[in-house]
Amino acid sequence: MRHHYSPGWRFFDWELKGVPLRLELGPKDLAKNQAVAVRRDIGGKENKIILSLTDVGAQVNELLTTIQKDMLERATAERDSHVIQVTEWKDFTGTLNKRNMILAPICSMKDVEVQIKAKSAQESQAQADERAPSMGAKCLCIPFDQPALAPGQKCLIYPDKDAEYWGLFGRSY
């Protein structure tokens, strides 16, 4: 039970390990046939939930499912807010330097990814801000869900070629 550590240290230790739910069970709780669950994915004191000991397993399972759903929704919304469509090269590096992922029209030339990485790295190094990342963009994927390409849409890096699909570009930090 690690009694030589304070309760605060023990709570924080499990929080660092990523355990999403803390269950509190003391003598008063046992007398009331209840336990207290605390969600760690949201802050504040309003996240304490009283659980009946008769069906605590089902309630914990339901809470964990809710926590997973809420965390996925928040992460998806955060990711989606940082995916920006860029159709012209002049906007590419600036958008990338703002820690965004870029959805860009590309063609199927073999060296499209290599050229985008090299050109974005070169432009990033030329910036005045020393703290800005200097690595180039890499193709993260070609999404299954493709937005419609505008008629006559050109490839981002080869303006003489027609774009065939959208590619998602970003940096690994």
PDB file of C-alpha atoms in Angstrom:
ATOM      1  CA  MET A   1       0.000   0.000   0.000  1.00  0.00           C
ATOM      2  CA  ARG A   2       3.051   2.293   0.240  1.00  0.00           C
ATOM      3  CA  HIS A   3       1.928   3.869   3.518  1.00  0.00           C
ATOM      4  CA  HIS A   4       5.215   5.743   3.844  1.00  0.00           C
ATOM      5  CA  TYR A   5       4.078   8.057   0.999  1.00  0.00           C
ATOM      6  CA  SER A   6       1.459  10.768   1.421  1.00  0.00           C
ATOM      7  CA  PRO A   7      -1.939  10.270  -0.264  1.00  0.00           C
ATOM      8  CA  GLY A   8      -1.217  13.201  -2.590  1.00  0.00           C
ATOM      9  CA  TRP A   9       2.003  11.567  -3.758  1.00  0.00           C
ATOM     10  CA  ARG A  10       0.217   8.247  -4.363  1.00  0.00           C
ATOM     11  CA  PHE A  11      -2.605   9.941  -6.309  1.00  0.00           C
ATOM     12  CA  PHE A  12      -0.123  11.855  -8.466  1.00  0.00           C
ATOM     13  CA  ASP A  13       2.004   8.754  -9.055  1.00  0.00           C
ATOM     14  CA  TRP A  14      -0.951   6.943 -10.620  1.00  0.00           C
ATOM     15  CA  GLU A  15      -1.950  10.057 -12.548  1.00  0.00           C
ATOM     16  CA  LEU A  16       1.538  10.151 -14.097  1.00  0.00           C
ATOM     17  CA  LYS A  17       1.090   6.527 -15.128  1.00  0.00           C
ATOM     18  CA  GLY A  18      -2.046   7.519 -17.028  1.00  0.00           C
ATOM     19  CA  VAL A  19      -4.688   5.753 -14.934  1.00  0.00           C
ATOM     20  CA  PRO A  20      -7.875   7.624 -15.924  1.00  0.00           C
ATOM     21  CA  LEU A  21      -9.965   6.935 -12.830  1.00  0.00           C
ATOM     22  CA  ARG A  22      -9.265   7.114  -9.093  1.00  0.00           C
ATOM     23  CA  LEU A  23     -11.441   5.113  -6.714  1.00  0.00           C
ATOM     24  CA  GLU A  24     -11.678   6.254  -3.114  1.00  0.00           C
ATOM     25  CA  LEU A  25     -12.978   3.844  -0.491  1.00  0.00           C
ATOM     26  CA  GLY A  26     -12.770   4.670   3.194  1.00  0.00           C
ATOM     27  CA  PRO A  27     -14.489   3.511   6.409  1.00  0.00           C
ATOM     28  CA  LYS A  28     -17.324   6.044   6.017  1.00  0.00           C
ATOM     29  CA  ASP A  29     -17.836   4.973   2.419  1.00  0.00           C
ATOM     30  CA  LEU A  30     -18.023   1.313   3.442  1.00  0.00           C
ATOM     31  CA  ALA A  31     -20.624   2.157   6.083  1.00  0.00           C
ATOM     32  CA  LYS A  32     -22.712   3.868   3.373  1.00  0.00           C
ATOM     33  CA  ASN A  33     -22.102   0.989   0.915  1.00  0.00           C
ATOM     34  CA  GLN A  34     -20.562   3.386  -1.607  1.00  0.00           C
ATOM     35  CA  ALA A  35     -17.286   4.423  -3.222  1.00  0.00           C
ATOM     36  CA  VAL A  36     -16.147   7.692  -4.757  1.00  0.00           C
ATOM     37  CA  ALA A  37     -14.764   7.751  -8.299  1.00  0.00           C
ATOM     38  CA  VAL A  38     -12.747  10.712  -9.572  1.00  0.00           C
ATOM     39  CA  ARG A  39     -12.194  11.250 -13.287  1.00  0.00           C
ATOM     40  CA  ARG A  40      -8.635  12.321 -14.064  1.00  0.00           C
ATOM     41  CA  ASP A  41      -9.297  13.452 -17.623  1.00  0.00           C
ATOM     42  CA  ILE A  42     -11.148  16.579 -16.484  1.00  0.00           C
ATOM     43  CA  GLY A  43     -10.194  19.015 -13.770  1.00  0.00           C
ATOM     44  CA  GLY A  44     -12.191  20.510 -10.964  1.00  0.00           C
ATOM     45  CA  LYS A  45     -14.008  19.213  -7.938  1.00  0.00           C
ATOM     46  CA  GLU A  46     -17.256  18.509  -9.810  1.00  0.00           C
ATOM     47  CA  ASN A  47     -15.795  15.349 -11.338  1.00  0.00           C
ATOM     48  CA  LYS A  48     -16.385  13.224  -8.208  1.00  0.00           C
ATOM     49  CA  ILE A  49     -18.985  10.527  -8.731  1.00  0.00           C
ATOM     50  CA  ILE A  50     -20.627   8.426  -6.004  1.00  0.00           C
ATOM     51  CA  LEU A  51     -20.810   4.725  -6.926  1.00  0.00           C
ATOM     52  CA  SER A  52     -22.890   2.053  -5.234  1.00  0.00           C
ATOM     53  CA  LEU A  53     -20.789  -0.936  -4.157  1.00  0.00           C
ATOM     54  CA  THR A  54     -23.497  -3.358  -5.319  1.00  0.00           C
ATOM     55  CA  ASP A  55     -22.776  -2.697  -9.001  1.00  0.00           C
ATOM     56  CA  VAL A  56     -19.454  -0.861  -8.885  1.00  0.00           C
ATOM     57  CA  GLY A  57     -17.963  -2.998 -11.688  1.00  0.00           C
ATOM     58  CA  ALA A  58     -20.620  -2.037 -14.228  1.00  0.00           C
ATOM     59  CA  GLN A  59     -20.470   1.627 -13.185  1.00  0.00           C
ATOM     60  CA  VAL A  60     -16.669   1.739 -13.508  1.00  0.00           C
ATOM     61  CA  ASN A  61     -16.877   0.092 -16.926  1.00  0.00           C
ATOM     62  CA  GLU A  62     -19.436   2.707 -18.024  1.00  0.00           C
ATOM     63  CA  LEU A  63     -17.253   5.532 -16.658  1.00  0.00           C
ATOM     64  CA  LEU A  64     -14.173   4.243 -18.477  1.00  0.00           C
ATOM     65  CA  THR A  65     -16.140   4.025 -21.731  1.00  0.00           C
ATOM     66  CA  THR A  66     -17.336   7.616 -21.230  1.00  0.00           C
ATOM     67  CA  ILE A  67     -13.804   8.824 -20.444  1.00  0.00           C
ATOM     68  CA  GLN A  68     -12.429   7.158 -23.583  1.00  0.00           C
ATOM     69  CA  LYS A  69     -15.204   8.657 -25.742  1.00  0.00           C
ATOM     70  CA  ASP A  70     -14.697  12.153 -24.278  1.00  0.00           C
ATOM     71  CA  MET A  71     -10.906  12.012 -24.694  1.00  0.00           C
ATOM     72  CA  LEU A  72     -11.245  10.828 -28.303  1.00  0.00           C
ATOM     73  CA  GLU A  73     -13.695  13.641 -29.096  1.00  0.00           C
ATOM     74  CA  ARG A  74     -11.364  16.265 -27.588  1.00  0.00           C
ATOM     75  CA  ALA A  75      -8.316  14.870 -29.406  1.00  0.00           C
ATOM     76  CA  THR A  76     -10.183  14.674 -32.722  1.00  0.00           C
ATOM     77  CA  ALA A  77     -11.438  18.244 -32.372  1.00  0.00           C
ATOM     78  CA  GLU A  78      -7.907  19.457 -31.519  1.00  0.00           C
ATOM     79  CA  ARG A  79      -6.424  17.632 -34.514  1.00  0.00           C
ATOM     80  CA  ASP A  80      -9.129  18.833 -36.891  1.00  0.00           C
ATOM     81  CA  SER A  81      -8.618  22.443 -35.780  1.00  0.00           C
ATOM     82  CA  HIS A  82      -4.991  22.170 -36.955  1.00  0.00           C
ATOM     83  CA  VAL A  83      -5.622  20.679 -40.411  1.00  0.00           C
ATOM     84  CA  ILE A  84      -5.513  23.517 -42.935  1.00  0.00           C
ATOM     85  CA  GLN A  85      -6.132  23.246 -46.678  1.00  0.00           C
ATOM     86  CA  VAL A  86      -3.421  24.991 -48.681  1.00  0.00           C
ATOM     87  CA  THR A  87      -3.552  25.177 -52.465  1.00  0.00           C
ATOM     88  CA  GLU A  88      -0.633  27.526 -53.185  1.00  0.00           C
ATOM     89  CA  TRP A  89       2.997  27.130 -52.199  1.00  0.00           C
ATOM     90  CA  LYS A  90       3.294  30.694 -50.880  1.00  0.00           C
ATOM     91  CA  ASP A  91       1.020  29.721 -47.953  1.00  0.00           C
ATOM     92  CA  PHE A  92       2.587  26.327 -47.251  1.00  0.00           C
ATOM     93  CA  THR A  93       5.628  27.045 -45.067  1.00  0.00           C
ATOM     94  CA  GLY A  94       3.967  29.803 -43.062  1.00  0.00           C
ATOM     95  CA  THR A  95       1.031  27.538 -42.235  1.00  0.00           C
ATOM     96  CA  LEU A  96       3.387  24.684 -41.410  1.00  0.00           C
ATOM     97  CA  ASN A  97       5.435  26.890 -39.070  1.00  0.00           C
ATOM     98  CA  LYS A  98       2.286  27.612 -37.056  1.00  0.00           C
ATOM     99  CA  ARG A  99       2.309  23.938 -36.034  1.00  0.00           C
ATOM    100  CA  ASN A 100      -0.467  22.946 -38.391  1.00  0.00           C
ATOM    101  CA  MET A 101      -0.896  19.945 -40.620  1.00  0.00           C
ATOM    102  CA  ILE A 102      -1.518  20.826 -44.241  1.00  0.00           C
ATOM    103  CA  LEU A 103      -3.909  19.206 -46.662  1.00  0.00           C
ATOM    104  CA  ALA A 104      -2.420  19.995 -50.062  1.00  0.00           C
ATOM    105  CA  PRO A 105      -3.214  18.958 -53.650  1.00  0.00           C
ATOM    106  CA  ILE A 106      -0.489  16.783 -55.117  1.00  0.00           C
ATOM    107  CA  CYS A 107       0.173  14.758 -58.242  1.00  0.00           C
ATOM    108  CA  SER A 108       1.561  11.248 -58.522  1.00  0.00           C
ATOM    109  CA  MET A 109       5.108  12.209 -59.529  1.00  0.00           C
ATOM    110  CA  LYS A 110       7.594  10.056 -57.626  1.00  0.00           C
ATOM    111  CA  ASP A 111       9.536  12.905 -56.064  1.00  0.00           C
ATOM    112  CA  VAL A 112       6.633  15.136 -54.934  1.00  0.00           C
ATOM    113  CA  GLU A 113       7.186  14.302 -51.263  1.00  0.00           C
ATOM    114  CA  VAL A 114      10.955  14.743 -51.534  1.00  0.00           C
ATOM    115  CA  GLN A 115      10.589  18.131 -53.248  1.00  0.00           C
ATOM    116  CA  ILE A 116       8.049  19.388 -50.691  1.00  0.00           C
ATOM    117  CA  LYS A 117      10.272  18.285 -47.819  1.00  0.00           C
ATOM    118  CA  ALA A 118      13.382  19.916 -49.313  1.00  0.00           C
ATOM    119  CA  LYS A 119      11.686  23.194 -50.269  1.00  0.00           C
ATOM    120  CA  SER A 120       9.862  23.574 -46.935  1.00  0.00           C
ATOM    121  CA  ALA A 121      13.085  22.851 -45.011  1.00  0.00           C
ATOM    122  CA  GLN A 122      14.978  25.421 -47.094  1.00  0.00           C
ATOM    123  CA  GLU A 123      12.305  28.086 -46.521  1.00  0.00           C
ATOM    124  CA  SER A 124      12.101  27.294 -42.790  1.00  0.00           C
ATOM    125  CA  GLN A 125      15.869  27.710 -42.366  1.00  0.00           C
ATOM    126  CA  ALA A 126      15.737  31.096 -44.072  1.00  0.00           C
ATOM    127  CA  GLN A 127      13.384  32.483 -41.432  1.00  0.00           C
ATOM    128  CA  ALA A 128      14.574  35.070 -38.966  1.00  0.00           C
ATOM    129  CA  ASP A 129      13.145  33.239 -35.933  1.00  0.00           C
ATOM    130  CA  GLU A 130      15.834  30.911 -34.582  1.00  0.00           C
ATOM    131  CA  ARG A 131      13.311  28.983 -32.494  1.00  0.00           C
ATOM    132  CA  ALA A 132      11.226  27.957 -35.512  1.00  0.00           C
ATOM    133  CA  PRO A 133      11.720  24.331 -36.563  1.00  0.00           C
ATOM    134  CA  SER A 134      13.975  23.986 -39.579  1.00  0.00           C
ATOM    135  CA  MET A 135      13.005  20.506 -40.723  1.00  0.00           C
ATOM    136  CA  GLY A 136      10.878  20.056 -43.796  1.00  0.00           C
ATOM    137  CA  ALA A 137       7.347  18.758 -44.062  1.00  0.00           C
ATOM    138  CA  LYS A 138       6.800  15.095 -44.646  1.00  0.00           C
ATOM    139  CA  CYS A 139       3.790  13.371 -46.105  1.00  0.00           C
ATOM    140  CA  LEU A 140       1.863  11.875 -43.206  1.00  0.00           C
ATOM    141  CA  CYS A 141      -0.687  10.098 -45.378  1.00  0.00           C
ATOM    142  CA  ILE A 142      -3.014  10.329 -48.312  1.00  0.00           C
ATOM    143  CA  PRO A 143      -6.380  10.430 -46.527  1.00  0.00           C
ATOM    144  CA  PHE A 144      -9.095   7.954 -47.450  1.00  0.00           C
ATOM    145  CA  ASP A 145     -11.711  10.722 -47.223  1.00  0.00           C
ATOM    146  CA  GLN A 146     -10.652  13.017 -50.047  1.00  0.00           C
ATOM    147  CA  PRO A 147     -12.210  16.480 -50.406  1.00  0.00           C
ATOM    148  CA  ALA A 148     -13.203  17.264 -53.987  1.00  0.00           C
ATOM    149  CA  LEU A 149     -10.456  18.857 -56.066  1.00  0.00           C
ATOM    150  CA  ALA A 150     -11.422  22.064 -57.843  1.00  0.00           C
ATOM    151  CA  PRO A 151     -11.532  21.740 -61.641  1.00  0.00           C
ATOM    152  CA  GLY A 152      -8.058  22.500 -63.012  1.00  0.00           C
ATOM    153  CA  GLN A 153      -6.454  22.290 -59.546  1.00  0.00           C
ATOM    154  CA  LYS A 154      -2.679  22.141 -59.963  1.00  0.00           C
ATOM    155  CA  CYS A 155      -0.140  20.174 -57.962  1.00  0.00           C
ATOM    156  CA  LEU A 156       1.280  22.193 -55.076  1.00  0.00           C
ATOM    157  CA  ILE A 157       4.946  21.692 -55.980  1.00  0.00           C
ATOM    158  CA  TYR A 158       4.620  21.150 -59.759  1.00  0.00           C
ATOM    159  CA  PRO A 159       2.282  23.899 -61.021  1.00  0.00           C
ATOM    160  CA  ASP A 160       2.415  22.522 -64.580  1.00  0.00           C
ATOM    161  CA  LYS A 161       0.871  19.198 -63.454  1.00  0.00           C
ATOM    162  CA  ASP A 162      -2.749  18.597 -62.489  1.00  0.00           C
ATOM    163  CA  ALA A 163      -3.377  17.533 -58.906  1.00  0.00           C
ATOM    164  CA  GLU A 164      -4.707  14.002 -58.520  1.00  0.00           C
ATOM    165  CA  TYR A 165      -5.447  13.825 -54.795  1.00  0.00           C
ATOM    166  CA  TRP A 166      -4.898  15.539 -51.454  1.00  0.00           C
ATOM    167  CA  GLY A 167      -1.922  14.695 -49.262  1.00  0.00           C
ATOM    168  CA  LEU A 168      -1.622  15.451 -45.547  1.00  0.00           C
ATOM    169  CA  PHE A 169       1.720  17.036 -44.626  1.00  0.00           C
ATOM    170  CA  GLY A 170       3.226  17.917 -41.279  1.00  0.00           C
ATOM    171  CA  ARG A 171       6.272  17.825 -39.042  1.00  0.00           C
ATOM    172  CA  SER A 172       7.190  15.426 -36.274  1.00  0.00           C
ATOM    173  CA  TYR A 173       8.188  17.300 -33.154  1.00  0.00           C
TER     174      TYR A 173
END
